Short mmCIF file of C-alpha atoms in Angstrom, two decimals:
data_model
loop_
_atom_site.label_atom_id
_atom_site.label_comp_id
_atom_site.label_asym_id
_atom_site.label_seq_id
_atom_site.Cartn_x
_atom_site.Cartn_y
_atom_site.Cartn_z
CA UNK A 1 -0.01 0.25 -0.42
CA UNK A 2 1.53 3.24 -1.74
CA UNK A 3 0.63 7.46 -0.65
CA UNK A 4 -1.39 8.02 -4.68
CA UNK A 5 1.12 10.39 -4.84
CA UNK A 6 4.24 10.62 -3.23
CA UNK A 7 4.48 6.52 -3.76
CA UNK A 8 6.65 5.19 -1.13
CA UNK A 9 9.93 6.00 -0.97
CA UNK A 10 12.45 3.61 -1.94
CA UNK A 11 10.34 4.29 -4.92
CA UNK A 12 13.94 7.15 -5.87
CA UNK A 13 16.31 5.40 -3.09
CA UNK A 14 19.68 5.32 -5.87
CA UNK A 15 20.68 4.63 -9.52
CA UNK A 16 18.55 4.88 -11.38
CA UNK A 17 17.67 4.34 -15.41
CA UNK A 18 14.57 6.54 -18.13
CA UNK A 19 13.67 7.90 -14.19
CA UNK A 20 13.61 4.81 -12.98
CA UNK A 21 14.38 3.50 -9.15
CA UNK A 22 17.27 0.43 -9.90
CA UNK A 23 16.21 -0.16 -5.86
CA UNK A 24 12.78 -0.31 -5.82
CA UNK A 25 13.09 -2.61 -9.20
CA UNK A 26 14.25 -4.78 -6.55
CA UNK A 27 13.09 -4.50 -2.61
CA UNK A 28 10.17 -5.35 -4.51
CA UNK A 29 9.86 -7.49 -6.09
CA UNK A 30 7.01 -10.00 -6.64
CA UNK A 31 4.41 -7.32 -4.60
CA UNK A 32 1.04 -6.21 -6.08
CA UNK A 33 1.23 -2.00 -5.37
CA UNK A 34 -2.01 -0.43 -4.86
CA UNK A 35 -2.14 3.62 -4.24
CA UNK A 36 -4.34 4.53 -1.81
CA UNK A 37 -4.31 7.62 0.81
CA UNK A 38 -4.52 6.17 4.65
CA UNK A 39 -4.99 9.61 6.39
CA UNK A 40 -9.12 9.58 4.88
CA UNK A 41 -12.24 7.13 6.03
CA UNK A 42 -12.35 5.87 2.53
CA UNK A 43 -8.92 5.17 2.78
CA UNK A 44 -8.97 3.05 6.45
CA UNK A 45 -11.76 0.73 4.73
CA UNK A 46 -10.09 -0.30 2.07
CA UNK A 47 -7.94 -1.33 5.18
CA UNK A 48 -10.26 -3.65 7.03
CA UNK A 49 -11.78 -4.98 4.48
CA UNK A 50 -8.55 -6.25 3.36
CA UNK A 51 -8.15 -7.03 6.80
CA UNK A 52 -10.96 -9.12 6.85
CA UNK A 53 -9.57 -11.49 5.65
CA UNK A 54 -5.76 -11.35 5.52
CA UNK A 55 -3.17 -13.12 7.11
CA UNK A 56 -0.70 -11.00 8.62
CA UNK A 57 -0.68 -7.03 8.32
CA UNK A 58 2.84 -5.41 8.49
CA UNK A 59 3.46 -2.34 9.16
CA UNK A 60 5.31 0.26 9.97
CA UNK A 61 4.05 4.38 11.13
CA UNK A 62 5.48 5.56 13.63
CA UNK A 63 3.61 4.30 17.14
CA UNK A 64 0.66 5.51 17.80
CA UNK A 65 -0.32 6.12 13.86
CA UNK A 66 -2.23 3.25 13.29
CA UNK A 67 -4.49 4.07 16.39
CA UNK A 68 -4.99 7.64 15.12
CA UNK A 69 -6.39 6.48 11.92
CA UNK A 70 -8.93 3.93 13.54
CA UNK A 71 -6.98 0.89 12.41
CA UNK A 72 -5.57 0.10 15.72
CA UNK A 73 -4.66 -3.93 15.75
CA UNK A 74 -7.37 -4.75 18.28
CA UNK A 75 -9.88 -3.11 15.39
CA UNK A 76 -8.70 -4.70 13.39
CA UNK A 77 -8.64 -8.26 15.43
CA UNK A 78 -11.90 -7.38 16.50
CA UNK A 79 -12.99 -8.08 12.37
CA UNK A 80 -10.33 -10.99 11.84
CA UNK A 81 -9.69 -12.76 14.86
CA UNK A 82 -6.93 -14.28 12.88
CA UNK A 83 -5.10 -11.70 11.76
CA UNK A 84 -1.95 -11.33 13.20
CA UNK A 85 0.12 -7.72 12.78
CA UNK A 86 3.92 -6.66 12.72
CA UNK A 87 5.02 -3.87 13.31
CA UNK A 88 8.22 -2.88 12.22
CA UNK A 89 9.54 0.94 13.96
CA UNK A 90 13.51 2.48 14.67
CA UNK A 91 12.32 1.68 18.98
CA UNK A 92 9.66 0.02 19.62
CA UNK A 93 5.64 0.42 19.92
CA UNK A 94 6.65 2.08 23.51
CA UNK A 95 9.56 3.15 25.97
CA UNK A 96 11.12 6.78 26.04
CA UNK A 97 12.72 7.17 22.23
CA UNK A 98 9.46 5.00 20.99
CA UNK A 99 8.37 8.48 18.91
CA UNK A 100 10.68 9.95 17.56
CA UNK A 101 11.75 8.67 13.55
CA UNK A 102 14.17 5.53 14.03
CA UNK A 103 16.23 4.66 10.38
CA UNK A 104 18.30 1.99 10.25
CA UNK A 105 21.47 3.75 10.47
CA UNK A 106 20.50 4.92 13.82
CA UNK A 107 20.21 1.35 14.39
CA UNK A 108 23.83 0.49 12.98
CA UNK A 109 24.98 3.36 15.05
CA UNK A 110 23.00 1.88 18.85
CA UNK A 111 23.58 -1.41 18.26
CA UNK A 112 27.28 -1.10 19.22
CA UNK A 113 28.28 -2.40 15.28
CA UNK A 114 29.55 1.00 13.46
CA UNK A 115 31.85 1.62 18.13
CA UNK A 116 33.48 -1.55 16.02
CA UNK A 117 34.06 -1.66 12.80
CA UNK A 118 36.50 0.35 11.34
CA UNK A 119 40.59 1.04 11.48
CA UNK A 120 41.62 0.93 15.12
CA UNK A 121 42.77 4.64 14.82
CA UNK A 122 39.49 5.62 12.98
CA UNK A 123 36.01 6.91 13.60
CA UNK A 124 33.89 4.17 13.89
CA UNK A 125 32.51 3.07 10.66
CA UNK A 126 28.45 3.32 9.45
CA UNK A 127 28.31 0.81 6.70
CA UNK A 128 27.05 2.07 2.61
CA UNK A 129 24.06 0.52 2.37
CA UNK A 130 20.84 -0.44 4.94
CA UNK A 131 22.30 -3.46 6.86
CA UNK A 132 20.19 -2.95 10.16
CA UNK A 133 16.75 -2.84 8.38
CA UNK A 134 17.87 -5.33 6.51
CA UNK A 135 18.49 -7.86 9.07
CA UNK A 136 15.86 -6.24 11.05
CA UNK A 137 13.58 -7.79 7.92
CA UNK A 138 14.53 -11.11 8.45
CA UNK A 139 14.09 -11.95 11.47
CA UNK A 140 11.56 -10.21 11.17
CA UNK A 141 9.98 -12.49 8.41
CA UNK A 142 10.90 -15.49 10.89
CA UNK A 143 8.35 -13.86 13.74
CA UNK A 144 5.55 -14.26 10.86
CA UNK A 145 6.75 -17.66 10.40
CA UNK A 146 6.56 -18.20 13.80
CA UNK A 147 3.12 -15.74 14.73
CA UNK A 148 1.30 -18.03 11.76
CA UNK A 149 2.29 -21.31 13.29
CA UNK A 150 1.06 -20.08 17.03
CA UNK A 151 -1.65 -19.87 14.72
CA UNK A 152 -1.86 -22.82 13.39
CA UNK A 153 -2.63 -24.20 17.27
CA UNK A 154 -4.95 -21.24 18.79
CA UNK A 155 -6.91 -20.24 16.52
CA UNK A 156 -6.40 -16.16 16.64
CA UNK A 157 -3.32 -13.82 15.38
CA UNK A 158 -0.66 -12.22 17.65
CA UNK A 159 0.49 -8.81 17.35
CA UNK A 160 4.88 -8.47 17.04
CA UNK A 161 6.73 -5.61 18.19
CA UNK A 162 10.13 -5.40 17.22
CA UNK A 163 12.41 -2.52 16.87
CA UNK A 164 14.93 -2.27 13.89
CA UNK A 165 17.83 -1.78 16.64
CA UNK A 166 16.89 -5.00 18.02
CA UNK A 167 18.15 -7.55 15.47
CA UNK A 168 21.19 -5.92 14.87
CA UNK A 169 22.24 -6.44 18.84
CA UNK A 170 21.02 -10.84 18.49
CA UNK A 171 23.83 -11.12 15.57
CA UNK A 172 26.95 -8.97 17.40
CA UNK A 173 27.73 -11.89 19.63
CA UNK A 174 27.63 -12.02 23.54
CA UNK A 175 29.49 -8.04 23.82
CA UNK A 176 26.08 -7.13 26.24
CA UNK A 177 27.06 -10.54 28.44
CA UNK A 178 30.70 -9.46 28.24
CA UNK A 179 30.29 -6.70 29.56
CA UNK A 180 28.21 -7.40 32.15
CA UNK A 181 30.27 -10.26 33.21
CA UNK A 182 34.04 -8.22 32.42
CA UNK A 183 33.33 -5.19 31.61
CA UNK A 184 34.86 -5.22 28.14
CA UNK A 185 34.33 -2.98 25.33
CA UNK A 186 34.59 -4.54 22.24
CA UNK A 187 37.99 -1.74 20.85
CA UNK A 188 37.64 -0.55 16.71
CA UNK A 189 39.67 -4.22 15.06
CA UNK A 190 40.09 -2.86 11.90
CA UNK A 191 39.92 -6.95 9.83
CA UNK A 192 40.68 -8.92 11.84
CA UNK A 193 39.01 -10.32 14.30
CA UNK A 194 38.99 -10.62 18.03
CA UNK A 195 39.01 -14.51 18.25
CA UNK A 196 41.13 -15.59 15.82
CA UNK A 197 43.84 -15.06 13.73
CA UNK A 198 44.87 -14.52 11.12
CA UNK A 199 42.06 -13.26 9.99
CA UNK A 200 42.35 -9.90 7.51
CA UNK A 201 42.28 -8.76 4.15
CA UNK A 202 45.78 -9.94 1.91
CA UNK A 203 46.30 -8.13 -1.27
CA UNK A 204 48.41 -10.50 -4.65
CA UNK A 205 50.61 -9.37 -6.29
CA UNK A 206 48.55 -8.78 -9.62
CA UNK A 207 46.80 -5.73 -7.33
CA UNK A 208 44.24 -8.51 -6.08
CA UNK A 209 42.82 -8.23 -2.25
CA UNK A 210 41.87 -11.91 -1.01
CA UNK A 211 40.04 -11.88 2.85
CA UNK A 212 41.23 -15.07 4.83
CA UNK A 213 39.77 -16.96 6.86
CA UNK A 214 40.47 -19.21 10.33
CA UNK A 215 38.35 -19.83 12.60
CA UNK A 216 38.52 -23.28 12.26
CA UNK A 217 42.08 -24.82 14.54
CA UNK A 218 42.85 -27.45 11.34
CA UNK A 219 42.55 -24.33 8.53
CA UNK A 220 44.83 -22.01 11.02
CA UNK A 221 48.06 -24.44 10.40
CA UNK A 222 47.46 -25.26 7.81
CA UNK A 223 47.36 -21.42 6.63
CA UNK A 224 50.41 -21.34 8.09
CA UNK A 225 52.40 -24.30 6.70
CA UNK A 226 51.28 -22.90 3.31
CA UNK A 227 52.92 -20.19 3.67
CA UNK A 228 55.46 -22.04 5.02
CA UNK A 229 55.92 -21.13 8.40
CA UNK A 230 55.37 -24.61 10.40
CA UNK A 231 57.08 -22.79 13.21
CA UNK A 232 53.68 -20.72 14.09
CA UNK A 233 51.57 -22.93 14.33
CA UNK A 234 53.63 -25.20 16.79
CA UNK A 235 53.55 -22.86 19.38
CA UNK A 236 51.81 -23.47 22.57
CA UNK A 237 50.48 -20.16 21.80
CA UNK A 238 48.97 -21.81 19.14
CA UNK A 239 46.30 -23.77 20.39
CA UNK A 240 43.41 -20.96 20.32
CA UNK A 241 42.03 -18.09 18.77
CA UNK A 242 42.59 -16.04 22.65
CA UNK A 243 46.37 -17.27 22.00
CA UNK A 244 46.30 -16.49 17.79
CA UNK A 245 45.14 -13.10 18.66
CA UNK A 246 47.57 -12.05 20.62
CA UNK A 247 50.55 -12.47 17.97
CA UNK A 248 48.30 -11.38 15.75
CA UNK A 249 51.24 -9.51 13.76
CA UNK A 250 53.22 -11.36 13.52
CA UNK A 251 51.08 -14.13 11.98
CA UNK A 252 49.11 -11.38 9.13
CA UNK A 253 52.88 -10.71 8.22
CA UNK A 254 53.30 -14.16 7.64
CA UNK A 255 50.72 -14.66 5.24
CA UNK A 256 50.30 -10.52 4.52
CA UNK A 257 54.30 -11.30 2.97
CA UNK A 258 53.70 -14.72 1.29
CA UNK A 259 51.08 -14.35 -0.52
CA UNK A 260 51.67 -10.56 -1.54
CA UNK A 261 55.24 -12.41 -4.18
CA UNK A 262 52.16 -13.65 -6.08
CA UNK A 263 49.70 -13.90 -7.94
CA UNK A 264 45.49 -13.66 -7.28
CA UNK A 265 44.96 -17.49 -8.97
CA UNK A 266 47.79 -18.98 -7.79
CA UNK A 267 47.79 -17.62 -3.96
CA UNK A 268 44.04 -18.98 -4.87
CA UNK A 269 44.69 -22.96 -5.58
CA UNK A 270 47.55 -22.72 -3.30
CA UNK A 271 45.23 -22.79 -0.93
CA UNK A 272 41.97 -24.23 -2.51
CA UNK A 273 45.10 -27.70 -2.57
CA UNK A 274 46.24 -26.79 1.48
CA UNK A 275 41.83 -27.09 2.36
CA UNK A 276 42.32 -23.38 4.22
CA UNK A 277 39.97 -20.55 3.66
CA UNK A 278 39.58 -18.11 1.45
CA UNK A 279 37.79 -16.43 -1.10
CA UNK A 280 38.68 -13.35 -3.63
CA UNK A 281 37.37 -9.75 -2.28
CA UNK A 282 34.97 -9.58 -4.11
CA UNK A 283 33.06 -6.34 -6.47
CA UNK A 284 29.61 -6.94 -8.06
CA UNK A 285 31.07 -6.72 -12.07
CA UNK A 286 33.43 -10.21 -10.03
CA UNK A 287 30.33 -11.75 -8.82
CA UNK A 288 27.79 -11.30 -12.38
CA UNK A 289 30.14 -13.14 -14.04
CA UNK A 290 31.51 -15.82 -10.72
CA UNK A 291 30.17 -19.52 -11.59
CA UNK A 292 28.99 -20.71 -7.32
CA UNK A 293 26.61 -17.81 -8.03
CA UNK A 294 25.59 -18.48 -11.23
CA UNK A 295 24.99 -22.78 -10.13
CA UNK A 296 23.29 -21.37 -7.27
CA UNK A 297 21.20 -19.41 -9.74
CA UNK A 298 21.61 -16.87 -6.67
CA UNK A 299 20.58 -13.53 -9.66
CA UNK A 300 17.25 -14.37 -12.58
CA UNK A 301 16.54 -11.90 -15.25
CA UNK A 302 12.91 -11.29 -16.11
CA UNK A 303 11.47 -8.45 -17.92
CA UNK A 304 10.16 -5.57 -16.63
CA UNK A 305 7.67 -3.53 -18.79
CA UNK A 306 9.28 0.34 -18.27
CA UNK A 307 13.10 -1.26 -18.07
CA UNK A 308 13.13 -4.93 -20.11
CA UNK A 309 15.47 -7.14 -19.27
CA UNK A 310 16.40 -6.60 -15.29
CA UNK A 311 18.79 -8.67 -13.53
CA UNK A 312 17.69 -9.41 -10.22
CA UNK A 313 18.35 -11.33 -7.05
CA UNK A 314 16.83 -14.50 -6.96
CA UNK A 315 14.35 -16.06 -3.83
CA UNK A 316 16.39 -16.21 -0.99
CA UNK A 317 16.95 -19.88 -0.89
CA UNK A 318 15.95 -23.16 -2.25
CA UNK A 319 12.71 -24.79 -1.01
CA UNK A 320 12.92 -28.84 -2.29
CA UNK A 321 9.06 -28.94 -2.50
CA UNK A 322 7.56 -25.16 -3.35
CA UNK A 323 11.08 -22.96 -4.55
CA UNK A 324 8.76 -20.14 -6.06
CA UNK A 325 10.28 -17.82 -7.62
CA UNK A 326 10.37 -14.21 -8.74
CA UNK A 327 7.56 -12.99 -11.99
CA UNK A 328 8.12 -9.46 -11.68
CA UNK A 329 9.79 -6.67 -10.54
CA UNK A 330 8.53 -3.90 -8.74
CA UNK A 331 5.74 -2.29 -10.72
CA UNK A 332 4.24 0.93 -11.67
CA UNK A 333 2.85 2.69 -8.23
CA UNK A 334 -0.49 1.71 -8.11
CA UNK A 335 -0.22 -1.07 -10.95
CA UNK A 336 -2.58 -3.35 -9.22
CA UNK A 337 -4.78 -1.32 -7.46
CA UNK A 338 -7.23 -1.62 -9.54
CA UNK A 339 -7.01 -5.70 -9.09
CA UNK A 340 -6.75 -5.37 -5.17
CA UNK A 341 -10.09 -2.70 -5.03
CA UNK A 342 -12.07 -5.64 -8.24
CA UNK A 343 -11.43 -8.33 -5.40
CA UNK A 344 -12.91 -6.35 -2.26
CA UNK A 345 -15.71 -6.60 -5.01
CA UNK A 346 -15.61 -1.99 -5.73
CA UNK A 347 -16.78 -1.32 -9.32
CA UNK A 348 -14.94 0.23 -12.41
CA UNK A 349 -17.16 3.35 -11.20
CA UNK A 350 -16.37 3.61 -8.04
CA UNK A 351 -13.35 2.51 -8.84
CA UNK A 352 -12.97 5.91 -11.04
CA UNK A 353 -14.88 7.88 -8.05
CA UNK A 354 -11.96 7.39 -5.48
CA UNK A 355 -9.15 8.12 -7.78
CA UNK A 356 -11.23 11.27 -8.76
CA UNK A 357 -11.74 12.39 -5.01
CA UNK A 358 -7.29 10.69 -4.40
CA UNK A 359 -7.98 8.41 -2.60
CA UNK A 360 -6.18 6.08 -5.00
CA UNK A 361 -4.38 5.70 -7.67
#
């Protein structure tokens, strides 16, 4: 549901082609869009009618907005007790910040992510993408599935209250546990890890960058043998991640020196033969020609009515029995308004009246 004149703000985000937002094409793939002014009584009536037999309503207005329009969860579930109402806001439905505007950037800042990201002597670093929003979206999808499963048992829907600041905290590991127990605050470590070493990006002789991870002890040992430093792997402190972190300068130097003397292809081949974990640092042009992404069919090309042949992300996972598919890309504003209203038994004449009065587009 989009505003009839403003549309979804994501339509104007990022790059565009021929004036058409590419972020929207990706974000809204597979979705129908109806343009309805929810601040009008007629628009609110349309929402009530849609919710009468809906499974889930997802909304991300500031707390109190739906209530002001007479569309509170209680109002809607009085119409349809099986309805799940998923409420996504910056800071949740209660608390001192609940009514403030909130975006993923604020969550990345408030979660501790930015404070622990970047070089030790540099500023906190924010991601160049909507990371907290994306994490929250995946978390909300999971919460909705849990609520629907509970409905199978109880016969009743429920309200989901999710704050964007919370899911990103959950993936940052035991930072709060360590702070409460030990008083420690995670420092900025650049590309290094506070849990194991060596772990970094390294530049090859031909100017490519590779990422190396040694989260498993056996792989750490293989890497040091590969780069000609089995003596380091034999040290008592090397036998656990904490010890390796304490000697990170020595380990990083050995790996970086070995890699810098070889081209990327040689480095990758040697690591693969040693069964050690490595990957080229890709940009999007590398992703476009990577055989692993091609094998997984991570991207799909569709014929879009506005842009023609357009490539977007495919379904995020592969289900053996019900795989699903991306059927269309983000549609033009109001593309499905008539279809949605017709399903609610609105006549063409009534739809035309609502469009003329600005209730729909």
